[in-house]
GROMACS .gro file of C-alpha atoms in nm:
model
  225
    1MET     CA    1   4.443   5.669   2.595
    2ARG     CA    2   4.391   5.269   2.707
    3SER     CA    3   4.003   5.197   2.845
    4ASN     CA    4   3.991   4.991   3.157
    5ALA     CA    5   3.903   4.680   2.975
    6GLU     CA    6   4.194   4.718   2.752
    7ASP     CA    7   4.385   4.704   3.077
    8LEU     CA    8   4.200   4.433   3.284
    9THR     CA    9   4.300   4.222   2.956
   10THR     CA   10   4.678   4.344   2.927
   11ARG     CA   11   4.721   4.280   3.283
   12ALA     CA   12   4.520   3.888   3.255
   13ARG     CA   13   4.785   3.863   2.916
   14ILE     CA   14   5.100   3.957   3.184
   15ARG     CA   15   4.934   3.782   3.459
   16ASP     CA   16   4.900   3.461   3.239
   17ALA     CA   17   5.248   3.462   3.133
   18ALA     CA   18   5.432   3.525   3.462
   19ILE     CA   19   5.198   3.147   3.555
   20GLY     CA   20   5.398   2.990   3.255
   21LEU     CA   21   5.729   3.117   3.279
   22PHE     CA   22   5.718   3.145   3.690
   23GLY     CA   23   5.604   2.776   3.682
   24ARG     CA   24   5.913   2.670   3.426
   25GLU     CA   25   6.141   2.864   3.502
   26GLY     CA   26   6.105   2.905   3.857
   27PHE     CA   27   6.041   3.280   4.060
   28ALA     CA   28   6.429   3.349   4.110
   29ARG     CA   29   6.497   3.259   3.722
   30ALA     CA   30   6.296   3.411   3.564
   31THR     CA   31   6.291   3.806   3.504
   32VAL     CA   32   5.971   4.068   3.450
   33ARG     CA   33   6.196   4.087   3.093
   34ALA     CA   34   6.136   3.745   3.019
   35VAL     CA   35   5.723   3.795   3.152
   36ALA     CA   36   5.719   4.147   2.916
   37ALA     CA   37   5.842   3.929   2.598
   38ALA     CA   38   5.584   3.635   2.659
   39ALA     CA   39   5.318   3.905   2.710
   40GLY     CA   40   5.407   4.081   2.435
   41VAL     CA   41   5.439   4.352   2.630
   42SER     CA   42   5.699   4.621   2.745
   43PRO     CA   43   5.882   4.561   3.075
   44GLY     CA   44   5.784   4.898   3.181
   45LEU     CA   45   5.400   4.840   3.121
   46VAL     CA   46   5.399   4.484   3.366
   47ILE     CA   47   5.558   4.786   3.653
   48HIS     CA   48   5.280   4.947   3.586
   49HIS     CA   49   5.024   4.680   3.648
   50PHE     CA   50   5.198   4.482   3.939
   51GLY     CA   51   5.426   4.760   4.054
   52SER     CA   52   5.724   4.506   4.118
   53LYS     CA   53   5.828   4.135   4.085
   54ASP     CA   54   5.693   4.061   4.406
   55GLY     CA   55   5.368   4.210   4.287
   56LEU     CA   56   5.299   4.048   4.033
   57ARG     CA   57   5.380   3.684   4.208
   58ASP     CA   58   5.118   3.760   4.414
   59ALA     CA   59   4.898   3.824   4.184
   60CYS     CA   60   4.974   3.515   4.022
   61ASP     CA   61   4.905   3.330   4.394
   62GLN     CA   62   4.586   3.549   4.384
   63HIS     CA   63   4.436   3.403   4.026
   64VAL     CA   64   4.570   2.984   4.063
   65LEU     CA   65   4.455   3.007   4.416
   66ALA     CA   66   4.104   3.119   4.270
   67GLN     CA   67   4.126   2.855   4.037
   68THR     CA   68   4.181   2.620   4.289
   69ALA     CA   69   3.879   2.764   4.515
   70THR     CA   70   3.644   2.763   4.207
   71GLN     CA   71   3.688   2.338   4.180
   72GLY     CA   72   3.752   2.253   4.506
   73ARG     CA   73   3.413   2.412   4.605
   74GLY     CA   74   3.269   2.253   4.265
   75LYS     CA   75   3.342   1.918   4.455
   76THR     CA   76   3.069   1.956   4.700
   77HIS     CA   77   2.834   1.858   4.485
   78PRO     CA   78   2.821   1.524   4.303
   79GLU     CA   79   2.678   1.704   3.959
   80SER     CA   80   2.988   1.972   3.956
   81THR     CA   81   3.180   1.697   4.034
   82ARG     CA   82   3.109   1.537   3.703
   83GLN     CA   83   3.140   1.835   3.494
   84LEU     CA   84   3.491   1.928   3.694
   85ILE     CA   85   3.622   1.539   3.587
   86GLN     CA   86   3.462   1.617   3.176
   87ASP     CA   87   3.642   1.932   3.164
   88TYR     CA   88   3.931   1.820   3.280
   89LEU     CA   89   3.973   1.495   3.035
   90ASN     CA   90   3.882   1.675   2.738
   91HIS     CA   91   4.092   1.979   2.764
   92PRO     CA   92   4.385   1.797   2.985
   93ASP     CA   93   4.620   2.077   2.867
   94GLN     CA   94   4.391   2.416   3.016
   95TYR     CA   95   4.528   2.337   3.366
   96SER     CA   96   4.917   2.275   3.242
   97ASP     CA   97   5.076   2.603   3.318
   98GLU     CA   98   4.864   2.628   3.699
   99ILE     CA   99   5.008   2.263   3.796
  100ALA     CA  100   5.340   2.379   3.688
  101TYR     CA  101   5.321   2.654   3.884
  102ILE     CA  102   5.175   2.486   4.200
  103ARG     CA  103   5.427   2.239   4.225
  104ARG     CA  104   5.727   2.530   4.168
  105VAL     CA  105   5.566   2.774   4.459
  106LEU     CA  106   5.538   2.423   4.710
  107SER     CA  107   5.880   2.306   4.669
  108ASP     CA  108   5.976   2.691   4.739
  109GLU     CA  109   6.088   2.699   5.065
  110SER     CA  110   6.048   3.081   5.127
  111GLU     CA  111   5.757   3.250   5.319
  112ALA     CA  112   5.579   3.321   4.976
  113GLY     CA  113   5.540   2.908   4.913
  114ASP     CA  114   5.454   2.850   5.266
  115ALA     CA  115   5.171   3.110   5.275
  116PHE     CA  116   5.048   2.953   4.932
  117PHE     CA  117   5.026   2.650   5.153
  118ASP     CA  118   4.824   2.797   5.431
  119ALA     CA  119   4.606   2.914   5.151
  120VAL     CA  120   4.545   2.563   5.044
  121VAL     CA  121   4.470   2.396   5.343
  122ARG     CA  122   4.251   2.730   5.434
  123GLN     CA  123   4.038   2.685   5.116
  124THR     CA  124   4.009   2.356   5.174
  125GLN     CA  125   3.852   2.366   5.546
  126ASP     CA  126   3.605   2.641   5.377
  127ILE     CA  127   3.503   2.376   5.202
  128ILE     CA  128   3.449   2.055   5.433
  129HIS     CA  129   3.223   2.369   5.633
  130ALA     CA  130   3.081   2.421   5.329
  131GLY     CA  131   3.001   2.047   5.242
  132ILE     CA  132   2.866   1.990   5.609
  133GLU     CA  133   2.575   2.257   5.544
  134ALA     CA  134   2.525   2.109   5.228
  135GLY     CA  135   2.467   1.770   5.361
  136THR     CA  136   2.790   1.571   5.140
  137ILE     CA  137   3.066   1.573   5.367
  138ARG     CA  138   2.998   1.432   5.760
  139LYS     CA  139   3.164   1.664   6.011
  140PHE     CA  140   3.488   1.616   6.221
  141ASP     CA  141   3.621   1.631   6.550
  142ASP     CA  142   3.920   1.872   6.445
  143ALA     CA  143   3.829   2.022   6.093
  144ARG     CA  144   4.179   2.248   6.085
  145SER     CA  145   4.393   1.906   6.059
  146THR     CA  146   4.134   1.715   5.823
  147ALA     CA  147   4.176   2.007   5.647
  148VAL     CA  148   4.555   1.970   5.664
  149VAL     CA  149   4.524   1.594   5.591
  150ILE     CA  150   4.315   1.619   5.258
  151ALA     CA  151   4.481   1.926   5.094
  152SER     CA  152   4.814   1.739   5.146
  153ASN     CA  153   4.719   1.436   4.961
  154SER     CA  154   4.551   1.688   4.624
  155LEU     CA  155   4.841   1.802   4.610
  156SER     CA  156   5.085   1.545   4.690
  157ILE     CA  157   4.941   1.431   4.321
  158LEU     CA  158   5.041   1.741   4.123
  159MET     CA  159   5.407   1.698   4.314
  160LEU     CA  160   5.439   1.306   4.240
  161GLY     CA  161   5.276   1.295   3.881
  162ARG     CA  162   5.556   1.158   3.675
  163HIS     CA  163   5.643   0.942   3.990
  164LEU     CA  164   5.195   0.813   3.961
  165SER     CA  165   5.140   0.807   3.633
  166ARG     CA  166   5.547   0.570   3.653
  167THR     CA  167   5.436   0.333   3.869
  168LEU     CA  168   5.085   0.335   3.688
  169GLY     CA  169   5.186   0.285   3.314
  170THR     CA  170   4.950   0.595   3.227
  171VAL     CA  171   5.074   0.819   2.946
  172ALA     CA  172   5.236   1.142   3.126
  173PRO     CA  173   5.265   1.443   2.959
  174GLU     CA  174   5.576   1.666   3.106
  175PRO     CA  175   5.675   1.814   3.296
  176GLN     CA  176   5.401   1.786   3.531
  177GLY     CA  177   5.309   1.412   3.461
  178ILE     CA  178   4.950   1.449   3.498
  179GLY     CA  179   4.728   1.348   3.230
  180PRO     CA  180   4.407   1.223   3.149
  181ASP     CA  181   4.480   0.863   3.195
  182LEU     CA  182   4.571   0.891   3.526
  183LEU     CA  183   4.305   1.099   3.623
  184ARG     CA  184   4.091   0.795   3.497
  185GLN     CA  185   4.305   0.548   3.712
  186LEU     CA  186   4.281   0.788   4.033
  187THR     CA  187   3.932   0.944   4.053
  188LEU     CA  188   3.747   0.580   4.137
  189PRO     CA  189   3.951   0.465   4.417
  190ALA     CA  190   3.972   0.797   4.548
  191LEU     CA  191   3.658   0.880   4.632
  192GLU     CA  192   3.621   0.547   4.709
  193ILE     CA  193   3.838   0.567   4.989
  194TYR     CA  194   3.679   0.951   5.082
  195THR     CA  195   3.327   0.756   5.030
  196HIS     CA  196   3.350   0.450   5.238
  197GLY     CA  197   3.717   0.486   5.425
  198PHE     CA  198   3.965   0.219   5.473
  199TYR     CA  199   3.965   0.008   5.738
  200THR     CA  200   3.596  -0.188   5.772
  201ASP     CA  201   3.547  -0.080   6.154
  202SER     CA  202   3.694   0.188   6.396
  203ARG     CA  203   3.904  -0.047   6.621
  204PHE     CA  204   4.248   0.158   6.493
  205LEU     CA  205   4.074   0.510   6.494
  206ASP     CA  206   3.964   0.409   6.886
  207ALA     CA  207   4.329   0.240   6.964
  208ALA     CA  208   4.478   0.561   6.828
  209ARG     CA  209   4.257   0.795   7.035
  210ASP     CA  210   4.327   0.604   7.380
  211ALA     CA  211   4.718   0.620   7.285
  212LEU     CA  212   4.715   1.052   7.224
  213GLN     CA  213   4.432   1.056   7.541
  214GLN     CA  214   4.714   0.857   7.786
  215ASP     CA  215   5.006   1.052   7.638
  216SER     CA  216   4.802   1.361   7.696
  217THR     CA  217   4.663   1.194   8.072
  218SER     CA  218   5.070   1.121   8.165
  219ALA     CA  219   5.221   1.485   7.963
  220GLY     CA  220   4.922   1.625   8.233
  221ARG     CA  221   5.041   1.503   8.523
  222GLU     CA  222   5.413   1.499   8.467
  223HIS     CA  223   5.346   1.915   8.413
  224ALA     CA  224   5.124   1.877   8.736
  225LEU     CA  225   5.455   1.766   8.927
   0.00000   0.00000   0.00000
């Protein structure tokens, strides 16, 4: 009889093999049999642990989301940010399967892909609130929309890694195109923008607020008529 520890180890091995295979082949093309072969187990054992291919995908989603949440929470503290950057620079391949998986999920126009993006936005919003409480992130008028902007910016780097590396002339591992050289090139500019902002004053923000306020007022009048 297998022990609980053995079951957990086997389950994790199957899940990790699926993350790699789904990222490379896509969910539709990758089969339970192929996942089983990559994990060194029988197809029946995959079904035993996850119930179905959809159940396996859900487990992969939850694991990758948990990884991104852990990294995101670390970014609310300077020391954790330093450690995350050093870990990636020293071991750039450790996240390659997860990066490929995220790229594949986000390009998959399905309910599962939509749910994954929504979960990333929720995580980002939680990180914003945690940062506000910790005093490392300032308050925003609309935390939800801010979370969408920040999540989209972060995910775009994963989706466009090859183009970013090509444009900046950095060494890009295939297929994700995101390596230590690109991280070194982007980290300081990104944090500088997040820390100090982009514009020198609030004129553009004020103009946008005025325009949106006028539009909202006009729409209200038309509705009343």
